[in-house]
PDB file of C-alpha atoms in Angstrom:
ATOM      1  CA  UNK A 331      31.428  -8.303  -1.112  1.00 38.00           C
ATOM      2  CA  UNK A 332      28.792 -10.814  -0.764  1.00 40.00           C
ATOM      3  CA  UNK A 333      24.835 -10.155  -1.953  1.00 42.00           C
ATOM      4  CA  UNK A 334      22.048 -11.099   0.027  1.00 46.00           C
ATOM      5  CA  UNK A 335      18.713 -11.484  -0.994  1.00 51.00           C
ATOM      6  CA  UNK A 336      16.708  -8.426  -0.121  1.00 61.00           C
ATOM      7  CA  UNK A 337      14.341  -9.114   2.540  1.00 81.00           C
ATOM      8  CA  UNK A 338      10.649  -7.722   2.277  1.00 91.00           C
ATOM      9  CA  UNK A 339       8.947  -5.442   5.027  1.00 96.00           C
ATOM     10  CA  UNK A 340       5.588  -6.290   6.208  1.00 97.00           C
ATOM     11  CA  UNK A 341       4.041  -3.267   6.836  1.00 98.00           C
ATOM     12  CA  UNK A 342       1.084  -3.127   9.158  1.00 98.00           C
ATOM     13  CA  UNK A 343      -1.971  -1.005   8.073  1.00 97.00           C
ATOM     14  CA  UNK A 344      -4.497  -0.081  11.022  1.00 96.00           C
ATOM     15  CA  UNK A 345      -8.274  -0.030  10.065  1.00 96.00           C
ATOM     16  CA  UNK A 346      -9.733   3.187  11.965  1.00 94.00           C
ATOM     17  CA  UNK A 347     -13.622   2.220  11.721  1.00 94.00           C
ATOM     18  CA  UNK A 348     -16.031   5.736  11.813  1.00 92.00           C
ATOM     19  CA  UNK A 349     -18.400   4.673  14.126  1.00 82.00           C
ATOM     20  CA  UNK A 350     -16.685   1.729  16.510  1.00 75.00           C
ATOM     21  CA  UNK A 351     -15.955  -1.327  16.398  1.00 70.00           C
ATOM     22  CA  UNK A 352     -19.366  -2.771  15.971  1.00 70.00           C
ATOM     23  CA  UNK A 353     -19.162  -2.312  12.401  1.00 76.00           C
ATOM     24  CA  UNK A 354     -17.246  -5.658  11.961  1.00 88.00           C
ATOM     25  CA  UNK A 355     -13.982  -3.966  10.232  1.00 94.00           C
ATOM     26  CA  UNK A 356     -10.971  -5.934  10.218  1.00 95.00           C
ATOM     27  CA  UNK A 357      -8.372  -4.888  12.722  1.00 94.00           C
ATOM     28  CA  UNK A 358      -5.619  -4.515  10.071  1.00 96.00           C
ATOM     29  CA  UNK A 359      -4.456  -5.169   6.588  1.00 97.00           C
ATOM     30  CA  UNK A 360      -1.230  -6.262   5.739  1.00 98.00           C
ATOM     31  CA  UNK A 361       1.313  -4.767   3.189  1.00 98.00           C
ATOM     32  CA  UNK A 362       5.022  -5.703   2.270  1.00 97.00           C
ATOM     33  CA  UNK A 363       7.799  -3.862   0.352  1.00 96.00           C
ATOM     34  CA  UNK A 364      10.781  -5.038  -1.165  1.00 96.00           C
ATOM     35  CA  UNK A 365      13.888  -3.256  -2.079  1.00 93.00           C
ATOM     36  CA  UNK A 366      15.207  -3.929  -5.418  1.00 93.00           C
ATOM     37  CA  UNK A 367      19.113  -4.597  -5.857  1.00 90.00           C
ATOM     38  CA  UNK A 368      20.729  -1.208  -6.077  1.00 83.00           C
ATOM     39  CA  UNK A 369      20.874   0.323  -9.740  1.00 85.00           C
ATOM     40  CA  UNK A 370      23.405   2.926 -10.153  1.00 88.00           C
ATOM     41  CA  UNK A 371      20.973   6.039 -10.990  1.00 87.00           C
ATOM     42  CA  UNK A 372      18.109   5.518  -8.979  1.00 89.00           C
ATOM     43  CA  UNK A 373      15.876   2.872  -6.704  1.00 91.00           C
ATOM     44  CA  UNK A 374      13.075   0.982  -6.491  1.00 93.00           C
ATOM     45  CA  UNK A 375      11.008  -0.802  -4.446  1.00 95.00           C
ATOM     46  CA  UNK A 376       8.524  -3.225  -5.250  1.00 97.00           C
ATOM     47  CA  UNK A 377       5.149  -3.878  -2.852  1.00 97.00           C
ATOM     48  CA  UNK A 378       1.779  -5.519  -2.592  1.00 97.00           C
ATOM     49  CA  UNK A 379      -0.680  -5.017  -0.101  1.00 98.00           C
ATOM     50  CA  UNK A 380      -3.394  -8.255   0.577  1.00 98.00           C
ATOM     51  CA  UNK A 381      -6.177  -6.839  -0.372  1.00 98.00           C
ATOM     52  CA  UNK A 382      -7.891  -9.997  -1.101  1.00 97.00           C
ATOM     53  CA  UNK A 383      -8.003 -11.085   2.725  1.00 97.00           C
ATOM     54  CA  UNK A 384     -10.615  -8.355   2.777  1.00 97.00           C
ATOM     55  CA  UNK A 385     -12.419  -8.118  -0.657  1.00 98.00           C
ATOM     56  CA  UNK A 386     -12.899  -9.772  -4.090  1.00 97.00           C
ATOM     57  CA  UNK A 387     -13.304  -8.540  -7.618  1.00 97.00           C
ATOM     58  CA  UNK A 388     -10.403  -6.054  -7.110  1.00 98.00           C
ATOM     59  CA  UNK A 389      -9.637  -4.230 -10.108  1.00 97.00           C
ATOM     60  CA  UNK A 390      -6.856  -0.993 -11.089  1.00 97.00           C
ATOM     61  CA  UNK A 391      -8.553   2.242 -11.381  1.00 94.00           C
ATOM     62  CA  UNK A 392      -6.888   4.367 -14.281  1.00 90.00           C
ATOM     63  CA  UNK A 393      -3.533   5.641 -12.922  1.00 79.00           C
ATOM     64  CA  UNK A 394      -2.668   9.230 -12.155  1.00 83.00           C
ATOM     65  CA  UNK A 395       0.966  10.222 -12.303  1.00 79.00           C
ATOM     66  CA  UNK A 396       1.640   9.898  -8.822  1.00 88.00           C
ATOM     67  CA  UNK A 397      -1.117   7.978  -7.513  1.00 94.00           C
ATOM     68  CA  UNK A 398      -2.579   4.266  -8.122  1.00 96.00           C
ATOM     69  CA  UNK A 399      -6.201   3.343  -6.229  1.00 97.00           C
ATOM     70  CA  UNK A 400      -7.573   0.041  -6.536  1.00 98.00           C
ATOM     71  CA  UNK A 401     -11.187  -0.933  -5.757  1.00 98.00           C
ATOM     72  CA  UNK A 402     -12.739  -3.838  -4.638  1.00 98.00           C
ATOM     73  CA  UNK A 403     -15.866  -5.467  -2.748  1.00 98.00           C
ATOM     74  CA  UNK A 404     -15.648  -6.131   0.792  1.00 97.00           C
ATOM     75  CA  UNK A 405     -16.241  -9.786   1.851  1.00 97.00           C
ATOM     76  CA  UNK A 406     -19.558 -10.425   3.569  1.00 97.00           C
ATOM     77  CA  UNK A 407     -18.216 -10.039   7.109  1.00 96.00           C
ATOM     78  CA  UNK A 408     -16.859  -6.854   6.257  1.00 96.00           C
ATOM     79  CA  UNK A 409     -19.573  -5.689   4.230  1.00 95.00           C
ATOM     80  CA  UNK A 410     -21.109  -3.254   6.629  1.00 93.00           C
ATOM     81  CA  UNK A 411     -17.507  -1.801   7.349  1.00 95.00           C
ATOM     82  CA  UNK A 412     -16.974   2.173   6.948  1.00 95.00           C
ATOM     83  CA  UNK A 413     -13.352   3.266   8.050  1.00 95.00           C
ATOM     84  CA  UNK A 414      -9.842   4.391   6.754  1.00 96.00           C
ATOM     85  CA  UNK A 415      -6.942   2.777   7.203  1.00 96.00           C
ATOM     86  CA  UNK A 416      -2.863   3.975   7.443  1.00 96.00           C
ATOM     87  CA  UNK A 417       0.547   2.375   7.980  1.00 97.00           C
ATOM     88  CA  UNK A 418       1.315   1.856  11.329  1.00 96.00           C
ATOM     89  CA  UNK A 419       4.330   0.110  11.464  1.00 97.00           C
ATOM     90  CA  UNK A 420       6.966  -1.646   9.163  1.00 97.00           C
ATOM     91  CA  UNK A 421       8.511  -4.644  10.565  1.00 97.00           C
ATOM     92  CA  UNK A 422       6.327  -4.123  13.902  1.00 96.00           C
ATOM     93  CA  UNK A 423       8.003  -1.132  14.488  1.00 97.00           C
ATOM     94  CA  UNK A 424       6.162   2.182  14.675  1.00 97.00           C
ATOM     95  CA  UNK A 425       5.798   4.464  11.535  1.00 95.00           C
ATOM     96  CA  UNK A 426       5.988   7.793  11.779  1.00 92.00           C
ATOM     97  CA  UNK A 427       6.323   9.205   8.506  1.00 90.00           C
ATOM     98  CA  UNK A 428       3.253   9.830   5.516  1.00 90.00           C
ATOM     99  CA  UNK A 429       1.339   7.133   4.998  1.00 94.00           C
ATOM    100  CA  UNK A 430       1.898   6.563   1.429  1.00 95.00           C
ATOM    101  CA  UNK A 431      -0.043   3.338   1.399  1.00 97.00           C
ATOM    102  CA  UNK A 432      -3.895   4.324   2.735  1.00 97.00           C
ATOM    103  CA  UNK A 433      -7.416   2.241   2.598  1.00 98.00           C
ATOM    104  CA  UNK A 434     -10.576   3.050   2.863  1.00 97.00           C
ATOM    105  CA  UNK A 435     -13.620   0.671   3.594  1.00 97.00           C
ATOM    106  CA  UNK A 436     -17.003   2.387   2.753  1.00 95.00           C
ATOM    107  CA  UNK A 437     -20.306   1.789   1.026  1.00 96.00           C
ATOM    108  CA  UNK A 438     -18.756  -2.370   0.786  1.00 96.00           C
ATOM    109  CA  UNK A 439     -16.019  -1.249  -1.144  1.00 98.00           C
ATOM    110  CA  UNK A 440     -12.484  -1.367   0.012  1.00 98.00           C
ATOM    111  CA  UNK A 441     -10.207   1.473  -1.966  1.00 97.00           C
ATOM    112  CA  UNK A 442      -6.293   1.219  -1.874  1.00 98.00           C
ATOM    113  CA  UNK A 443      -4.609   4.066  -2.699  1.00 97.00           C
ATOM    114  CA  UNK A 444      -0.254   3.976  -3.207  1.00 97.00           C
ATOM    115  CA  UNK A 445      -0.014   7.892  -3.552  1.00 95.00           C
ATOM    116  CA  UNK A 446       3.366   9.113  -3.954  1.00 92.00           C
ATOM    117  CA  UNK A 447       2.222  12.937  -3.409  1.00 89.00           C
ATOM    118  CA  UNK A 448       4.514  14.886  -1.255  1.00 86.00           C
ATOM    119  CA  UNK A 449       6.811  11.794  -1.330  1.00 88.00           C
ATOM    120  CA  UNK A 450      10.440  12.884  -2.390  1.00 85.00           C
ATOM    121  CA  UNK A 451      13.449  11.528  -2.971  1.00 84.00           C
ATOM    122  CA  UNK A 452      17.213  12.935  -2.023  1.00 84.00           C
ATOM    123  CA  UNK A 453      17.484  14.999  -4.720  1.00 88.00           C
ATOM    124  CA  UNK A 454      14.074  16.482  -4.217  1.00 87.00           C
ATOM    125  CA  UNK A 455      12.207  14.601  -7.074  1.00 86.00           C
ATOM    126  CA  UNK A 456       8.777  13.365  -6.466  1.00 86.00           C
ATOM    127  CA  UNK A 457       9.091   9.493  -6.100  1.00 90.00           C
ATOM    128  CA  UNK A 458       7.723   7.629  -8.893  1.00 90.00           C
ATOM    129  CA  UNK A 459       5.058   5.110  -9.275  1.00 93.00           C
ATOM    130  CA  UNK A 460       6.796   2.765 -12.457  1.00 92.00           C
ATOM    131  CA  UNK A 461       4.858   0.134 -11.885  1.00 94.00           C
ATOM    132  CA  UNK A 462       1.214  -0.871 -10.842  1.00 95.00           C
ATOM    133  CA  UNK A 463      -1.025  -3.940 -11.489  1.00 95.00           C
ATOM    134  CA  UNK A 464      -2.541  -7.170  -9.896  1.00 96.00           C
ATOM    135  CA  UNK A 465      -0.569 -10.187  -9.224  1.00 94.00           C
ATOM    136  CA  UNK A 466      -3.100 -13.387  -7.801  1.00 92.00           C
ATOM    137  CA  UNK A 467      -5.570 -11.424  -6.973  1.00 92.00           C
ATOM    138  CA  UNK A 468      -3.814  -8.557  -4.891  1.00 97.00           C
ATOM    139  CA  UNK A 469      -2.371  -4.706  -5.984  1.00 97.00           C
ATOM    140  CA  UNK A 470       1.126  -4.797  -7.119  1.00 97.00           C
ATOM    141  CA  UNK A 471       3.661  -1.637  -7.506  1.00 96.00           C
ATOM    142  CA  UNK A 472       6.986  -0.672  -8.055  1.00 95.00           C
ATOM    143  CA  UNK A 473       8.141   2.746  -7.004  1.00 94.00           C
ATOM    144  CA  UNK A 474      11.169   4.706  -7.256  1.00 91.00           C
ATOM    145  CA  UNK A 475      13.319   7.645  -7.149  1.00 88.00           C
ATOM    146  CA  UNK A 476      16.557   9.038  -8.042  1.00 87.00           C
ATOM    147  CA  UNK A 477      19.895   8.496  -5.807  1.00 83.00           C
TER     148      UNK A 477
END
């Protein structure tokens, strides 16, 4: 059997701004996931989102077991920006499941929260967050489960 590399998902976020579009929010923030080679046991999947198109100064907030948030300041031309923002599609097709990756823009800050809550895997385990961090100047992760 041959191995491929695995290929990573770009997943589409869609910034919801509270009071219009006037508020100069960007239309939507891009994410991508990566499947790690299977491991007999469990999965993984590794992800980033690019925060920095939107914000600088981005730092980890202490991690909760099934959550990681990370906080930054908004650009300039976002600055004024109040909204939340979910997936909306993986590889420009339409999500409808939780949106485990979220963002919200308020008070110039943008907050990115990976929250595994709810999340499952097949044999009913919450999903794991084993990884989180920042990689050139964006949020990094690696989460898993159980097969």
């Amino acid at each position: 059997m041959m191995s491929r590399a695995a290929a990573a998902e770009t997943i589409e976020l869609q910034v919801f701004p509270i009071n219009g579009p006037e508020q100069g929010c960007p239309k939507t923030v891009i994410a991508y996931q990566t499947r790690q080679p299977y491991q007999e046991g469990g999965y993984a999947t590794d992800g980033m989102v690019n925060l920095s198109a939107i914000a600088t100064n981005i730092t980890l907030a202490p991690k909760e077991p099934y959550s990681a948030t990370w906080i930054g300041t908004l650009k300039p031309q976002y600055r004024n920006c109040e909204g939340t923002a979910g997936m909306l599609k993986i590889d420009g097709k339409e999500h409808t499941g939780p949106s485990f990756i979220r963002l919200q823009l308020f008070q110039g800050k943008a907050k990115v929260i990976l929250d595994m809550t709810g999340m499952r895997d097949v044999n009913g385990f919450t999903t794991q967050i084993i990884k989180s961090g920042l990689r050139q100047g964006n949020p990094r992760w690696t989460w898993g489960g159980t097969d």
